[in-house]
Each structure stands twice: as structure tokens, then as C-alpha cells.
C-alpha atoms as a printed R data frame, in Angstrom:
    type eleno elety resid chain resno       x       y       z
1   ATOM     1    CA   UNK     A     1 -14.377   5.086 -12.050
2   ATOM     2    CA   UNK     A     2 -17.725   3.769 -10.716
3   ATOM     3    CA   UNK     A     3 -19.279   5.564 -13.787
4   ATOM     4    CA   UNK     A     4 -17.414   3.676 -15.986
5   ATOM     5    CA   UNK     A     5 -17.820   0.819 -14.048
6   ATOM     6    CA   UNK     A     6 -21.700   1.144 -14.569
7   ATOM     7    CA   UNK     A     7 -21.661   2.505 -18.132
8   ATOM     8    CA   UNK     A     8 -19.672  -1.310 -19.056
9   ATOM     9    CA   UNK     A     9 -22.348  -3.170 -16.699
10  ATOM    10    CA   UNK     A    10 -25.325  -1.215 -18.877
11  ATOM    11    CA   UNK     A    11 -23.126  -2.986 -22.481
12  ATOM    12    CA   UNK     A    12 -23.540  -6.599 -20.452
13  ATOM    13    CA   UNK     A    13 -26.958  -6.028 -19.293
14  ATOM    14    CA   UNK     A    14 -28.249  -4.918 -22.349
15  ATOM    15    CA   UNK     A    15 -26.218  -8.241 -24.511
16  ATOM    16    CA   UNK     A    16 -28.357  -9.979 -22.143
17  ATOM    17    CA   UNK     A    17 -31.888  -8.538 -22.429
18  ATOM    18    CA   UNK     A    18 -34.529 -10.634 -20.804
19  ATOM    19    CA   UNK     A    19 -38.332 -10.058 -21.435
20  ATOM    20    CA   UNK     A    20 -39.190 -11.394 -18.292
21  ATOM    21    CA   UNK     A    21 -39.732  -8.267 -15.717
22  ATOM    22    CA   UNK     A    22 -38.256 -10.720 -12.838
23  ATOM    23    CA   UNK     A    23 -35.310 -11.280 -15.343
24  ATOM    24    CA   UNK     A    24 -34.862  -7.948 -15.871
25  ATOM    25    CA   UNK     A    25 -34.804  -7.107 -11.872
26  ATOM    26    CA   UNK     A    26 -32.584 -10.166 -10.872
27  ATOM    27    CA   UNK     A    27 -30.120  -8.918 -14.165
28  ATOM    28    CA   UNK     A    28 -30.381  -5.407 -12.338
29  ATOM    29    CA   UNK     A    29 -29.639  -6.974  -8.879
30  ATOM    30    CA   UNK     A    30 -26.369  -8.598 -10.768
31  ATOM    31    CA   UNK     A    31 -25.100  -5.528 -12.487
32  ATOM    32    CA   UNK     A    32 -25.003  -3.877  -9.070
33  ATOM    33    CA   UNK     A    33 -23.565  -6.931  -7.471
34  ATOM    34    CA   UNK     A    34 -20.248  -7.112 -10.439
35  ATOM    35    CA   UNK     A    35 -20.122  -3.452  -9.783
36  ATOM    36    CA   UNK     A    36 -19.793  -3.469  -6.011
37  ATOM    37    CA   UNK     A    37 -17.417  -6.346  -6.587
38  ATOM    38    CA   UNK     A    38 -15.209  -4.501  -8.839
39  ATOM    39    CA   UNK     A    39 -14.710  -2.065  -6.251
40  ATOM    40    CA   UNK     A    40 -14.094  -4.529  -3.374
41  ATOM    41    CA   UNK     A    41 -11.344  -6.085  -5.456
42  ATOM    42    CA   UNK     A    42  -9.709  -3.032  -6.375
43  ATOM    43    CA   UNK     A    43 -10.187  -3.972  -9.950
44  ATOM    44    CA   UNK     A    44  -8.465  -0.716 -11.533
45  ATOM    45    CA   UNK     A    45  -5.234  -1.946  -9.520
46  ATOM    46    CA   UNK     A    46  -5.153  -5.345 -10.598
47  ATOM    47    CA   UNK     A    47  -5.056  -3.728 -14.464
48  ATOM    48    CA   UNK     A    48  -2.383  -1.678 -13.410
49  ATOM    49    CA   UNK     A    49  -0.233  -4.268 -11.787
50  ATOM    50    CA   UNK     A    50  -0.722  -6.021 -14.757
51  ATOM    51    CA   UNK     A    51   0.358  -3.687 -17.114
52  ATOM    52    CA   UNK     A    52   3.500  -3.339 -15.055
53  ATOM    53    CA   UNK     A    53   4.142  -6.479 -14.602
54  ATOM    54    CA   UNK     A    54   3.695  -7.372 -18.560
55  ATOM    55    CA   UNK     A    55   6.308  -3.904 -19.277
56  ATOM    56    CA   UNK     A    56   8.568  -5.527 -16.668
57  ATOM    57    CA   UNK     A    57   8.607  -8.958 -19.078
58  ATOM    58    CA   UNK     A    58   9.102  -7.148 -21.971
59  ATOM    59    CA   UNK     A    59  11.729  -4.720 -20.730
60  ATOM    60    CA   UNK     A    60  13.412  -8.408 -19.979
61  ATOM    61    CA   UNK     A    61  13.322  -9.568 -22.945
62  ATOM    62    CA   UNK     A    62  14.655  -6.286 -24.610
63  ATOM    63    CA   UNK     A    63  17.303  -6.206 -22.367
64  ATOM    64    CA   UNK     A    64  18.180  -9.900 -23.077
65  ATOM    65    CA   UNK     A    65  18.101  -9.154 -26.589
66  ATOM    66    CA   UNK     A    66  19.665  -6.079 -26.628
67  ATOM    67    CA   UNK     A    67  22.169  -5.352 -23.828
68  ATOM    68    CA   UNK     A    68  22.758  -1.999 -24.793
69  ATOM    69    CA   UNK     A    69  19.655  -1.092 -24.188
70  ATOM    70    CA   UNK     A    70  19.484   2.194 -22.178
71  ATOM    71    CA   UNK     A    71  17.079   2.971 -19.375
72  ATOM    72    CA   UNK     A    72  15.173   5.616 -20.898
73  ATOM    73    CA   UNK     A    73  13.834   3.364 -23.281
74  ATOM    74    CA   UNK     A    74  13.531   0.204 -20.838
75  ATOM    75    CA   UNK     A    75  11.469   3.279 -18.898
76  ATOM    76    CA   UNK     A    76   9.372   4.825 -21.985
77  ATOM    77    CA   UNK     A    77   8.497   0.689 -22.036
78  ATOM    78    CA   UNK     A    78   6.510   0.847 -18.892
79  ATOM    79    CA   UNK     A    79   5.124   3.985 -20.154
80  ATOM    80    CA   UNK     A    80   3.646   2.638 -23.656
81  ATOM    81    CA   UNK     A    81   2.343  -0.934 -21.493
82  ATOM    82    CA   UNK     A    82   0.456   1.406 -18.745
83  ATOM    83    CA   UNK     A    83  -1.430   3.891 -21.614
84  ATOM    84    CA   UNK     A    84  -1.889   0.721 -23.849
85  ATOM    85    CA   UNK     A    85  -3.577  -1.313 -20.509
86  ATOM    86    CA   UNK     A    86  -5.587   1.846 -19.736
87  ATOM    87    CA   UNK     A    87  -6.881   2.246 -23.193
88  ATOM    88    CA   UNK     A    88  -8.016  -1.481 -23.060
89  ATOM    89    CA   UNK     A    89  -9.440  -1.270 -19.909
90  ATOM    90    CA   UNK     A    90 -13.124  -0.900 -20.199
91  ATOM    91    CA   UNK     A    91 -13.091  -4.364 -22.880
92  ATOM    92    CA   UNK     A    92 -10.742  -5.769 -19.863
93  ATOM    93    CA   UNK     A    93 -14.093  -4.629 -17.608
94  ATOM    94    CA   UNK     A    94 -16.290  -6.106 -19.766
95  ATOM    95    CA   UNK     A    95 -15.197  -9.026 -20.132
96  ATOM    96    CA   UNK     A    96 -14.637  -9.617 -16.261
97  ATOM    97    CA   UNK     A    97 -18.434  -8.086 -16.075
98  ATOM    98    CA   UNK     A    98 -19.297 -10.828 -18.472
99  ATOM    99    CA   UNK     A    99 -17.410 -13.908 -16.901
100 ATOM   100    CA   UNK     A   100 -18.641 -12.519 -13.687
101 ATOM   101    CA   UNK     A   101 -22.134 -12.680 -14.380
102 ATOM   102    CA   UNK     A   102 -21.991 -15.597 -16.555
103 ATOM   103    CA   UNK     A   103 -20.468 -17.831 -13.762
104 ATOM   104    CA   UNK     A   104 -21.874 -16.385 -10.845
105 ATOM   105    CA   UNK     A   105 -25.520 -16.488  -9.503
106 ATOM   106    CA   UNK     A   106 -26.496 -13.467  -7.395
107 ATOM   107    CA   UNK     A   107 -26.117 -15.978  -4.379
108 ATOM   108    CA   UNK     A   108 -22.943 -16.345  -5.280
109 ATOM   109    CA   UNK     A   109 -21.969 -13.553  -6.295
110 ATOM   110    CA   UNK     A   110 -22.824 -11.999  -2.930
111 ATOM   111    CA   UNK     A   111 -21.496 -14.662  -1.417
112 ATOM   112    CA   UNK     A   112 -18.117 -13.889  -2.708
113 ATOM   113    CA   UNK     A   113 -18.018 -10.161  -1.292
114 ATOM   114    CA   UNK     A   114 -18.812 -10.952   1.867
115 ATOM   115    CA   UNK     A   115 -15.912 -12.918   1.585
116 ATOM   116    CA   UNK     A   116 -13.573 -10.244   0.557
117 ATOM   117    CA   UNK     A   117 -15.251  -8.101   3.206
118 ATOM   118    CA   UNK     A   118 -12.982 -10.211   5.707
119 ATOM   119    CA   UNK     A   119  -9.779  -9.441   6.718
120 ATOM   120    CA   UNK     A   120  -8.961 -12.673   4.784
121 ATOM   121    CA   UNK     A   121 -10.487 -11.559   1.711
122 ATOM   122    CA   UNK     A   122  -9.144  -8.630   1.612
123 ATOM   123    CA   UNK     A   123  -5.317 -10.203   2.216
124 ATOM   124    CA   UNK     A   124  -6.336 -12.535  -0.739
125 ATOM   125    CA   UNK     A   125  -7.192  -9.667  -2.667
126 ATOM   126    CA   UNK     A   126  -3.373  -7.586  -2.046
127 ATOM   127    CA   UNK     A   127  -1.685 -10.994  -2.111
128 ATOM   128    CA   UNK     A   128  -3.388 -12.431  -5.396
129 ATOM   129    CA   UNK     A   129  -1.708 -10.401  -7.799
130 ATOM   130    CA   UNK     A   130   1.657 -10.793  -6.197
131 ATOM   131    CA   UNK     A   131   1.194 -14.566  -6.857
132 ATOM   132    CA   UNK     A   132  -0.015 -14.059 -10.698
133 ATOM   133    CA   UNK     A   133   3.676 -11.902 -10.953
134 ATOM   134    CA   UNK     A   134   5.214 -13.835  -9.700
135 ATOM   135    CA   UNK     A   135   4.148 -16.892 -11.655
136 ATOM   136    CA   UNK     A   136   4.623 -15.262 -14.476
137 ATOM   137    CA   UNK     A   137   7.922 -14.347 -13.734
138 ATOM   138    CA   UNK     A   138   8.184 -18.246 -13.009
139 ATOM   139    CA   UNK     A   139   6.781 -19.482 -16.368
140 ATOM   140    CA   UNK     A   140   9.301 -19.419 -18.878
141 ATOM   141    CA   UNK     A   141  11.992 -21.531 -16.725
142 ATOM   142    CA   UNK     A   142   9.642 -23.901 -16.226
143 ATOM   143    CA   UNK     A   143   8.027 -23.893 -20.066
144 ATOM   144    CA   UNK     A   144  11.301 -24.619 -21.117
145 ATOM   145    CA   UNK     A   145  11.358 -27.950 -19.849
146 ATOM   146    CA   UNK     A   146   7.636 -28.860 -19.538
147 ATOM   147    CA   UNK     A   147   7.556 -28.072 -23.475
148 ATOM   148    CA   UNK     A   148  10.673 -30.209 -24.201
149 ATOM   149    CA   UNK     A   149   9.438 -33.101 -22.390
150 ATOM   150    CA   UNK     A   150   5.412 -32.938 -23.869
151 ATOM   151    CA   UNK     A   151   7.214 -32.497 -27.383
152 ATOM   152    CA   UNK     A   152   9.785 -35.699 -27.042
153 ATOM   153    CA   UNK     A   153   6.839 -37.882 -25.735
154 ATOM   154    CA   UNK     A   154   4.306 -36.228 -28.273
155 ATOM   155    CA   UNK     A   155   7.148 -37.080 -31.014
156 ATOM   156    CA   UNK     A   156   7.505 -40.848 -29.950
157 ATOM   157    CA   UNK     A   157   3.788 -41.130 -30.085
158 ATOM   158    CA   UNK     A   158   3.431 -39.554 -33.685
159 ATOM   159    CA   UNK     A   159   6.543 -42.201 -34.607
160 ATOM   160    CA   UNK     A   160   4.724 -45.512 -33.253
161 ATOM   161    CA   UNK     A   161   1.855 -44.358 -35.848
162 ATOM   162    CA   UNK     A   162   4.469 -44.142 -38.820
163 ATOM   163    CA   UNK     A   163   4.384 -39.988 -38.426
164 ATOM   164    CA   UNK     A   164   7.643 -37.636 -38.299
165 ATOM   165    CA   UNK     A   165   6.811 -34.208 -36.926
């Protein structure tokens, strides 16, 4: 893991060449720093909670759709999510490494793991991805109506100006 970890930190660093030697070092210094953060958060779990938690949508819908369904392939679902999520992690890594060191300084960024050092950090860190599944969960009951009501005032609008949509 940490191999991989470094070998997708090398791709950023080297997108971001500097020909400054004190560049080069502080780049170094932040490469290290998204790498020790990545294993702070437990970054491999949060990609596998997602990819359960995307199979568990889509099993949903299936089953929605198609009642009949059985469990075997409702199961070979999670299956196909988790290799698909695993085969997309290092671009997933990347492009965390990327945001990461894009909107971080090195301050910052070390900063943020002492915070998830703590015992509160670390809580935010099991208890974060519980919130994004559950939100998720959450979304489409809630689209439903947000979308009707953006679309009927988005409508009237368009209508004042002479426009049917």
C-alpha cells in the first residue's frame, strides 16, 4: 500500500516539477506529508466503503426495478463495484494527492494530521464516511422535491421572459 501510495505521489510531484532546488525540497516535504496523511485517514477504507456503499445504491435500484431479482446477483453486484473501485483506485489516489497538495500548504497540511492524531480526529475519521452513506442514502428523497421546486420557479422565470421550457 505505502508503495503505491508513493509511486502516485512521484506522478503528482513530477506534473509539478519546479526548477527551484527549495521548490523541489518543500514539493518533497509535501509528497511525504499527502502520504503520511493517506495513511492517518485510512484512505484504502474510505475507497472501500465507497464502493460498498455505491453497490448497495445500485443493488436498490435493481431491486426496485426488478423485484425478482435474486440475491446472487444483488451479491455478484457488490462484487463487480469492489474490483471496479479497486481498479480505479490509484486515479482515485491521485487525484486526492493532487487536491491535497493543491489546497494545502505544508503548514497546513501538517496541521491537519496532528489533528487526526487526536482522539477527535481519529472519531472524525471512522464517523466521516458513515455521514457521506448515509447522505447518500438521504439524497434522492430529498432531490425529488428540491428538483421539483428549482424547476417550477426556474419555469416561471423562463415564462416572465416570453420562454417555455
Amino acid at each position: 500500500m505505502r508503495s503505491l501510495i508513493f509511486a502516485i505521489i512521484a506522478v503528482v510531484a513530477t506534473s509539478f516539477m519546479m526548477p527551484a532546488v527549495h521548490a523541489q525540497t518543500a514539493e518533497s516535504e509535501r509528497q511525504k506529508l499527502v502520504v503520511e496523511m493517506f495513511e492517518i485517514m485510512g484512505y484504502e477504507q474510505i475507497i472501500i466503503r465507497l464502493s460498498e456503499t455505491v453497490a448497495k445504491q445500485v443493488s436498490a435500484q435493481i431491486k426496485r426495478k426488478a423485484p425478482t431479482a435474486s440475491d446472487k446477483l444483488l451479491a455478484k453486484v457488490g462484487t463487480i463495484y469492489g474490483e471496479e473501485f479497486a481498479a480505479m483506485r490509484p486515479e482515485l489516489m491521485l487525484f486526492a494527492g493532487n487536491f491535497l497538495s493543491k489546497n494545502f500548504t505544508i503548514d497546513e497540511l501538517k496541521q491537519l494530521m496532528t489533528f487526526y492524531k487526536t482522539p477527535v480526529g481519529q472519531k472524525g475519521i471512522k464517523i466521516m464516511p458513515q455521514m457521506t452513506q448515509e447522505m447518500m442514502a438521504w439524497m434522492p428523497s430529498v432531490m425529488g422535491r428540491f428538483q421539483g421546486r428549482a424547476l417550477r420557479r426556474i419555469h416561471a422565470l423562463a415564462k416572465e421572459e416570453g420562454l417555455e421550457l
